[in-house]
Coordinates of C-alpha atoms in Angstrom, one line a residue:
M1 CA 32.3 -8.5 7.9
S2 CA 31.1 -11.6 9.9
T3 CA 27.7 -13.0 9.2
H4 CA 27.3 -15.4 12.0
W5 CA 24.8 -13.5 13.8
F6 CA 22.6 -13.2 10.7
D7 CA 22.6 -17.1 10.2
A8 CA 21.7 -17.8 13.8
A9 CA 19.3 -15.1 14.4
R10 CA 17.2 -15.7 11.1
T11 CA 17.8 -19.4 10.7
L12 CA 19.0 -18.2 6.7
S13 CA 20.7 -21.1 5.0
T14 CA 22.9 -19.8 2.1
C15 CA 24.5 -22.7 -0.3
L16 CA 26.9 -21.2 -2.7
G17 CA 28.3 -23.6 -5.2
A18 CA 30.0 -23.7 -8.5
A19 CA 26.6 -23.8 -10.2
S20 CA 23.9 -22.7 -7.9
L21 CA 23.1 -20.5 -4.9
C22 CA 20.0 -21.2 -2.9
V23 CA 18.5 -19.2 0.0
A24 CA 15.8 -20.7 2.5
T25 CA 14.1 -18.4 5.3
P26 CA 11.7 -20.6 7.2
A27 CA 10.9 -17.6 9.1
F28 CA 9.8 -15.5 6.1
G29 CA 7.3 -16.3 3.4
D30 CA 7.6 -19.3 1.2
V31 CA 10.9 -20.3 -1.1
F32 CA 10.0 -20.4 -4.8
N33 CA 12.9 -22.7 -6.0
M34 CA 13.9 -22.5 -9.8
P35 CA 15.2 -25.7 -11.6
A36 CA 18.0 -27.6 -9.9
G37 CA 21.5 -26.0 -10.6
L38 CA 20.0 -22.4 -11.0
T39 CA 19.8 -19.2 -8.9
S40 CA 17.1 -19.3 -6.6
L41 CA 14.9 -16.4 -5.0
E42 CA 12.8 -16.3 -2.2
F43 CA 9.4 -14.6 -2.7
V44 CA 6.5 -13.4 -0.9
T45 CA 3.3 -13.1 -1.9
V46 CA 1.5 -9.9 -2.0
G47 CA -2.3 -10.4 -1.5
N48 CA -5.3 -8.0 -1.3
A49 CA -5.8 -7.7 -4.9
G50 CA -7.9 -4.7 -5.9
N51 CA -6.6 -2.4 -2.6
A52 CA -7.3 1.2 -2.7
A53 CA -4.2 3.6 -3.0
D54 CA -2.8 5.6 -0.2
S55 CA -4.4 8.8 0.0
A56 CA -1.3 10.7 0.9
T57 CA 0.4 10.0 -2.2
G58 CA -1.7 8.1 -5.0
F59 CA 0.3 5.0 -4.9
G60 CA 0.1 1.5 -3.8
A61 CA -3.0 0.7 -5.7
V62 CA -2.7 -3.1 -7.4
G63 CA -5.5 -5.0 -8.9
Y64 CA -3.9 -8.3 -8.9
E65 CA -1.8 -10.5 -6.6
Y66 CA 1.7 -11.1 -7.2
R67 CA 5.1 -11.9 -5.7
I68 CA 8.1 -10.0 -5.0
A69 CA 11.5 -11.0 -3.8
T70 CA 12.1 -10.9 0.0
T71 CA 15.6 -8.9 -0.5
E72 CA 17.5 -7.4 -3.0
V73 CA 19.5 -9.4 -5.8
T74 CA 22.6 -10.4 -4.3
N75 CA 26.2 -10.5 -5.8
A76 CA 26.7 -14.0 -5.8
Q77 CA 23.2 -14.2 -7.8
Y78 CA 24.4 -11.5 -10.3
V79 CA 27.4 -13.4 -10.7
E80 CA 25.5 -16.4 -11.6
F81 CA 23.9 -14.2 -14.4
L82 CA 27.0 -12.9 -15.4
N83 CA 29.0 -16.0 -15.9
A84 CA 26.0 -17.7 -17.9
V85 CA 25.3 -14.7 -20.4
D86 CA 28.8 -13.5 -20.6
P87 CA 31.0 -16.5 -20.2
S88 CA 33.9 -15.1 -22.0
G89 CA 33.9 -12.0 -19.7
A90 CA 33.8 -9.7 -22.9
N91 CA 31.4 -7.7 -21.0
T92 CA 29.9 -6.5 -24.6
L93 CA 26.6 -5.5 -22.9
D94 CA 28.2 -3.4 -20.2
L95 CA 26.5 -5.3 -17.6
F96 CA 29.5 -5.0 -15.2
S97 CA 30.9 -1.6 -14.0
T98 CA 34.8 -2.0 -15.0
D99 CA 35.6 1.3 -14.1
V100 CA 34.8 0.6 -10.3
V101 CA 37.2 -1.1 -8.3
P102 CA 36.1 -4.6 -6.9
S103 CA 35.8 -3.7 -3.1
V104 CA 33.4 -1.2 -3.9
T105 CA 31.2 -3.5 -6.3
G106 CA 31.6 -6.7 -4.2
I107 CA 32.5 -8.5 -7.8
Q108 CA 35.4 -9.1 -9.7
L109 CA 36.5 -9.6 -13.2
K110 CA 39.0 -12.6 -13.3
T111 CA 40.2 -12.7 -17.0
A112 CA 42.4 -15.7 -16.2
N113 CA 39.7 -17.7 -15.1
P114 CA 38.0 -20.4 -17.5
A115 CA 34.8 -19.2 -19.3
G116 CA 32.0 -19.2 -17.3
A117 CA 33.9 -18.6 -14.2
K118 CA 35.2 -14.9 -15.2
Y119 CA 33.3 -13.3 -12.6
V120 CA 33.6 -13.7 -8.9
A121 CA 31.6 -12.5 -6.0
L122 CA 34.2 -11.1 -3.2
S123 CA 34.6 -13.3 -0.1
E124 CA 32.3 -12.5 2.6
R125 CA 30.4 -10.1 0.0
E126 CA 28.5 -13.0 -1.9
N127 CA 25.2 -12.3 0.3
T128 CA 25.4 -8.3 0.1
P129 CA 23.1 -6.8 -2.5
V130 CA 24.9 -5.9 -6.1
N131 CA 25.3 -2.2 -6.6
Y132 CA 26.4 -0.2 -9.7
V133 CA 23.4 -1.7 -11.9
S134 CA 21.7 0.6 -14.6
W135 CA 17.8 -0.2 -14.9
Y136 CA 18.6 -1.7 -18.3
D137 CA 21.1 -4.2 -16.4
A138 CA 18.2 -4.9 -14.4
I139 CA 15.8 -5.8 -17.0
R140 CA 18.0 -8.0 -18.7
F141 CA 18.6 -9.9 -15.3
T142 CA 14.7 -10.3 -15.5
N143 CA 14.8 -11.6 -19.0
W144 CA 17.3 -14.0 -18.1
L145 CA 15.2 -15.2 -15.3
H146 CA 12.2 -15.1 -17.6
N147 CA 13.9 -17.6 -20.2
G148 CA 15.2 -20.3 -17.8
Q149 CA 18.4 -18.9 -17.1
P150 CA 20.3 -20.3 -20.2
S151 CA 24.0 -19.9 -20.5
S152 CA 23.3 -17.6 -23.8
S153 CA 23.7 -14.1 -24.4
M154 CA 20.7 -13.5 -26.2
S155 CA 18.7 -14.8 -23.1
T156 CA 19.1 -11.1 -22.1
E157 CA 17.4 -9.0 -25.0
S158 CA 13.9 -10.3 -25.2
G159 CA 11.4 -12.3 -22.8
A160 CA 10.1 -10.0 -19.9
Y161 CA 11.3 -6.9 -21.7
D162 CA 12.0 -6.5 -25.6
I163 CA 15.0 -4.2 -25.6
D164 CA 15.6 -5.1 -29.4
G165 CA 19.1 -5.1 -30.1
G166 CA 21.4 -3.2 -27.4
T167 CA 20.8 -0.6 -24.8
P168 CA 18.7 2.2 -26.3
S169 CA 19.6 5.8 -25.7
P170 CA 17.6 7.8 -23.4
S171 CA 15.5 8.9 -26.2
N172 CA 13.8 5.3 -26.9
G173 CA 14.4 3.7 -23.6
A174 CA 10.5 4.8 -22.8
D175 CA 9.5 2.5 -25.4
I176 CA 10.4 -0.6 -23.4
T177 CA 7.3 -1.9 -21.4
R178 CA 6.9 -5.3 -19.7
D179 CA 5.2 -8.1 -21.7
P180 CA 1.8 -8.9 -20.4
K181 CA 3.2 -12.8 -20.3
A182 CA 6.4 -11.6 -18.1
R183 CA 7.0 -14.3 -15.6
Y184 CA 9.7 -12.1 -13.9
F185 CA 10.2 -8.5 -13.9
I186 CA 11.2 -5.0 -12.2
P187 CA 8.3 -4.3 -9.9
T188 CA 6.1 -1.3 -11.2
E189 CA 6.2 1.9 -8.7
D190 CA 2.9 0.7 -7.2
E191 CA 4.0 -2.9 -6.8
W192 CA 6.9 -2.0 -5.1
Y193 CA 5.0 0.6 -2.7
K194 CA 2.4 -1.8 -1.7
A195 CA 4.8 -4.5 -0.8
A196 CA 6.6 -1.8 1.1
Y197 CA 3.8 0.3 3.2
H198 CA 0.3 -1.2 2.6
D199 CA -1.0 -2.7 5.8
S200 CA -1.7 -6.5 4.7
S201 CA -4.3 -6.6 7.5
S202 CA -6.1 -4.1 6.2
G203 CA -7.8 -5.9 3.3
L204 CA -8.7 -3.7 0.4
A205 CA -8.6 -0.4 2.4
G206 CA -6.4 2.2 1.7
V207 CA -4.1 1.8 4.9
Y208 CA -0.5 2.4 4.8
F209 CA 2.5 2.7 6.7
L210 CA 5.0 5.8 6.6
H211 CA 7.9 3.4 6.7
A212 CA 8.6 -0.1 5.0
T213 CA 9.1 -1.7 8.5
G214 CA 5.3 -1.7 9.5
S215 CA 6.0 1.5 11.3
N216 CA 5.1 5.1 11.2
L217 CA 8.2 6.1 13.4
F218 CA 11.7 6.7 11.8
P219 CA 13.8 3.6 12.2
I220 CA 17.0 3.6 14.0
S221 CA 20.4 3.6 12.2
D222 CA 22.7 1.0 13.6
Q223 CA 24.6 -2.5 12.9
P224 CA 22.3 -5.2 12.6
E225 CA 24.1 -7.4 15.1
D226 CA 23.1 -4.6 18.0
S227 CA 19.6 -3.7 16.6
P228 CA 18.2 -6.0 14.3
G229 CA 15.3 -3.9 14.0
A230 CA 17.5 -1.1 12.7
V231 CA 17.9 0.2 9.2
N232 CA 21.1 0.7 6.8
Y233 CA 20.9 4.3 6.3
F234 CA 22.6 7.4 7.4
F235 CA 21.4 9.4 10.5
D236 CA 23.3 11.2 13.1
D237 CA 21.5 12.5 16.1
G238 CA 24.5 14.2 17.6
V239 CA 24.0 11.9 20.9
A240 CA 27.0 9.4 21.4
N241 CA 24.8 6.6 22.7
G242 CA 25.5 3.7 20.2
I243 CA 22.5 4.4 17.5
N244 CA 22.1 7.1 15.1
D245 CA 25.8 8.0 15.0
G246 CA 26.0 8.4 11.3
Y247 CA 26.7 5.4 8.9
A248 CA 24.7 2.6 10.4
V249 CA 27.5 0.1 10.0
S250 CA 30.7 2.0 11.0
G251 CA 28.9 3.7 13.5
S252 CA 30.6 7.2 12.3
T253 CA 29.8 10.1 10.5
D254 CA 33.3 9.7 8.6
F255 CA 32.6 8.1 5.5
P256 CA 33.4 4.6 5.2
Q257 CA 37.0 3.7 4.3
N258 CA 37.9 0.2 5.8
T259 CA 34.3 -1.0 6.8
H260 CA 31.9 -1.9 3.9
P261 CA 28.8 0.1 4.2
L262 CA 26.7 -2.6 2.8
T263 CA 25.0 -5.2 4.8
P264 CA 23.9 -9.1 3.8
V265 CA 20.3 -8.7 2.5
G266 CA 17.9 -9.6 5.4
A267 CA 20.4 -8.8 8.1
Y268 CA 17.8 -6.5 9.7
F269 CA 15.4 -9.3 10.1
Q270 CA 12.9 -7.5 12.5
A271 CA 12.7 -4.4 10.2
I272 CA 10.2 -6.3 7.9
S273 CA 7.0 -5.0 5.7
P274 CA 3.7 -6.1 6.2
Y275 CA 4.3 -8.5 3.5
G276 CA 7.3 -9.9 4.4
T277 CA 9.9 -8.1 2.4
L278 CA 13.4 -7.0 4.3
D279 CA 15.6 -4.0 3.1
Q280 CA 12.9 -2.1 1.2
A281 CA 13.9 1.0 3.8
G282 CA 17.7 0.6 3.4
N283 CA 20.9 -1.0 2.0
L284 CA 20.4 0.3 -1.4
I285 CA 17.9 2.2 -3.4
E286 CA 16.0 0.3 -5.7
W287 CA 15.1 0.6 -9.3
N288 CA 11.5 0.4 -10.1
E289 CA 9.4 -0.1 -13.6
T290 CA 7.6 3.0 -14.2
I291 CA 8.7 6.3 -16.0
T292 CA 8.5 9.2 -14.1
V293 CA 9.6 12.0 -16.3
G294 CA 10.5 11.8 -20.0
E295 CA 12.5 8.8 -20.2
M296 CA 13.6 8.6 -16.5
R297 CA 12.8 5.4 -14.6
G298 CA 11.5 5.5 -11.2
R299 CA 13.6 4.5 -8.0
R300 CA 12.4 3.9 -4.1
G301 CA 13.7 3.3 -0.6
G302 CA 16.6 4.3 1.4
A303 CA 20.1 3.8 1.3
W304 CA 23.3 3.2 3.2
N305 CA 24.7 6.7 2.2
A306 CA 21.3 8.7 2.2
D307 CA 19.6 10.1 5.2
S308 CA 16.3 9.9 6.3
T309 CA 14.6 12.0 3.7
L310 CA 14.4 8.9 1.3
L311 CA 12.8 6.8 4.1
P312 CA 9.0 7.9 4.0
S313 CA 6.3 6.5 1.4
T314 CA 6.1 10.4 0.6
Q315 CA 9.5 10.2 -1.1
R316 CA 10.2 9.1 -4.5
S317 CA 13.4 9.5 -6.7
T318 CA 14.4 8.9 -10.4
S319 CA 17.2 8.7 -13.0
D320 CA 18.4 8.1 -16.2
P321 CA 18.1 4.3 -16.9
N322 CA 21.7 3.8 -17.9
S323 CA 22.8 5.1 -14.7
N324 CA 24.6 3.4 -12.4
N325 CA 25.6 4.0 -8.7
G326 CA 27.1 2.4 -5.4
D327 CA 23.9 3.1 -3.7
V328 CA 21.4 1.7 -6.2
G329 CA 20.3 -1.9 -6.6
F330 CA 16.9 -3.8 -7.3
R331 CA 14.7 -6.6 -6.3
V332 CA 12.5 -8.9 -8.9
A333 CA 8.9 -9.4 -8.8
A334 CA 7.0 -12.2 -10.2
I335 CA 3.4 -13.5 -11.1
I336 CA 1.7 -15.9 -8.8
P337 CA 2.9 -19.7 -10.0
P338 CA 0.4 -21.3 -12.3
L339 CA -1.7 -24.2 -10.8
P340 CA 0.5 -27.3 -11.3
G341 CA -1.1 -29.0 -14.4
D342 CA -2.7 -25.6 -15.7
A343 CA -1.3 -25.6 -19.1
N344 CA -3.5 -23.3 -20.7
G345 CA -3.5 -20.9 -17.5
D346 CA -7.5 -21.1 -17.2
G347 CA -7.4 -21.7 -13.7
V348 CA -8.4 -25.4 -13.8
V349 CA -6.6 -28.5 -14.7
D350 CA -8.6 -30.2 -17.4
L351 CA -8.9 -32.1 -20.6
L352 CA -8.0 -29.1 -22.5
D353 CA -4.6 -29.1 -20.4
F354 CA -4.1 -32.9 -21.2
D355 CA -4.2 -32.2 -25.1
I356 CA -1.9 -29.2 -24.7
L357 CA 0.4 -32.1 -23.2
A358 CA -0.5 -34.5 -25.7
Q359 CA 0.5 -32.1 -28.8
T360 CA 3.9 -31.2 -27.2
Y361 CA 4.8 -34.5 -25.7
L362 CA 8.6 -35.5 -26.2
T363 CA 9.4 -31.7 -27.1
S364 CA 11.6 -29.2 -25.8
V365 CA 9.8 -25.9 -24.5
P366 CA 11.0 -23.0 -22.4
P367 CA 11.6 -24.3 -18.8
G368 CA 8.2 -24.2 -16.8
T369 CA 6.2 -22.8 -20.0
G370 CA 2.8 -24.9 -21.6
A371 CA 2.8 -28.6 -20.2
D372 CA 6.1 -28.4 -18.7
F373 CA 5.1 -28.7 -15.1
N374 CA 8.5 -29.6 -13.5
G375 CA 10.3 -27.0 -15.3
N376 CA 12.9 -29.0 -17.0
G377 CA 12.3 -27.8 -20.5
V378 CA 11.0 -30.9 -21.6
V379 CA 7.3 -32.3 -22.0
E380 CA 7.5 -35.9 -20.3
L381 CA 5.6 -38.7 -18.4
L382 CA 6.8 -36.6 -15.2
D383 CA 4.6 -33.7 -16.5
F384 CA 1.4 -36.3 -17.1
D385 CA 2.0 -37.4 -13.5
I386 CA 1.9 -33.7 -12.4
L387 CA -1.5 -33.2 -14.3
A388 CA -3.1 -36.3 -13.4
Q389 CA -2.2 -35.8 -9.5
N390 CA -4.3 -32.1 -10.1
F391 CA -6.7 -33.0 -12.5
G392 CA -10.0 -31.7 -11.5
A393 CA -8.1 -28.9 -9.3
S394 CA -9.1 -25.3 -9.8
S395 CA -8.3 -21.8 -8.6
P396 CA -11.1 -20.4 -6.4
A397 CA -12.6 -18.3 -9.3
T398 CA -13.5 -21.5 -11.3
V399 CA -15.4 -24.7 -11.3
P400 CA -13.3 -27.8 -11.0
E401 CA -13.9 -30.5 -13.5
P402 CA -14.5 -33.7 -12.1
A403 CA -11.4 -36.3 -12.3
S404 CA -12.3 -38.5 -15.1
A405 CA -11.3 -42.0 -16.1
A406 CA -11.3 -40.6 -19.7
L407 CA -7.8 -39.0 -18.9
L408 CA -5.9 -42.3 -18.4
A409 CA -7.5 -43.7 -21.2
L410 CA -6.1 -40.7 -23.0
A411 CA -2.8 -41.2 -21.7
W412 CA -2.3 -44.4 -22.8
P413 CA -0.9 -43.6 -26.5
L414 CA 1.7 -41.6 -24.6
V415 CA 2.8 -44.6 -22.4
T416 CA 2.9 -47.0 -25.4
R417 CA 4.9 -44.2 -27.4
R418 CA 7.3 -43.4 -24.8
R419 CA 8.0 -47.3 -24.3
R420 CA 8.7 -47.6 -27.8
R421 CA 11.1 -44.6 -27.9
S422 CA 13.0 -45.0 -24.7
P423 CA 12.9 -48.7 -23.8
S424 CA 16.0 -48.3 -21.7
R425 CA 14.3 -46.4 -19.0
G426 CA 12.6 -49.1 -17.0
L427 CA 9.3 -48.1 -18.5
G428 CA 8.4 -51.1 -19.9

């Protein structure tokens, strides 16, 4: 399916390369760019920390600000993940459904390709959401993000979630919980629900919409080029008038055969939630982190093959975390990025942060942690420059420390040490 209408209408810029994928959408939220050469995801901030729950369902109350991806994870982004953590294509962790034909999943395993390029997103399917992913696949993806997206299979087994040596059976899967220090994760049901349904203009009040489109009215089922405010779900009203004629993409009640039923993420750019998310009402049902019954994990939202019963905020679903289906995908949530220069996370850039930088200077750390403010995995003079530029800055809840000449005095040993160790870099 051509996506020219999507690019033109939403000014979406998609960069697909051998080692990177970036998505920039000026119209919706801000773009949180990960280090160069790695997968980038767009996030919107969900504010109004401490909002009341929806009185109709009891969901949606979240006591902190967080970020959530504007759209579902795409085939191209998942391919980057697969090639990084499974360069040989062995699929030991069963992260890719080999028993499903590529035309259905949107991803193909090409064993003849060189290592690190075994997995390929199908042409014109790069930007459709990845499906046939289990809950364990989703949390392994977030572990990989949390760990800085390294080319290592071990980057999937701990981080945001401690999986501890292989996919657990349903009997012990309930023991897997989010690390409080996780930087990327699967949203809880409350986090997912708030981003989809809460009226952001209502502040802390428990005001919610029935649908994830900022409306209490059922959305239209139609192709996005014809109705940008529609949703990709199944609805047949029995009236042959070009809308609500069955499957959204095919416009027919016949099961899709030659027309792929998924649309590029964000294609329905007018069907947007109050916080700026897209597709929470259609395309794919999405995993969330919450345990529902026993070891089952929650799912929310509509799907291309589901009727209107799944769309309202009053509906939730659940499934075995090992299961994967053609109508299920996921999106990522994240913490609010720390204040630049705030190494200890106390909300103020001060001498305590400089002390952390000094103690770890010229050492490798997980990208974006500690004093690695530029996210390249090394504490260096570039990080000191970020700290110096933000010295004295603070979050609204803290009192800033005045900038001090003492910071430059303390930095001098680092500069001279750098000169001695790296004379070829033009610093002396």
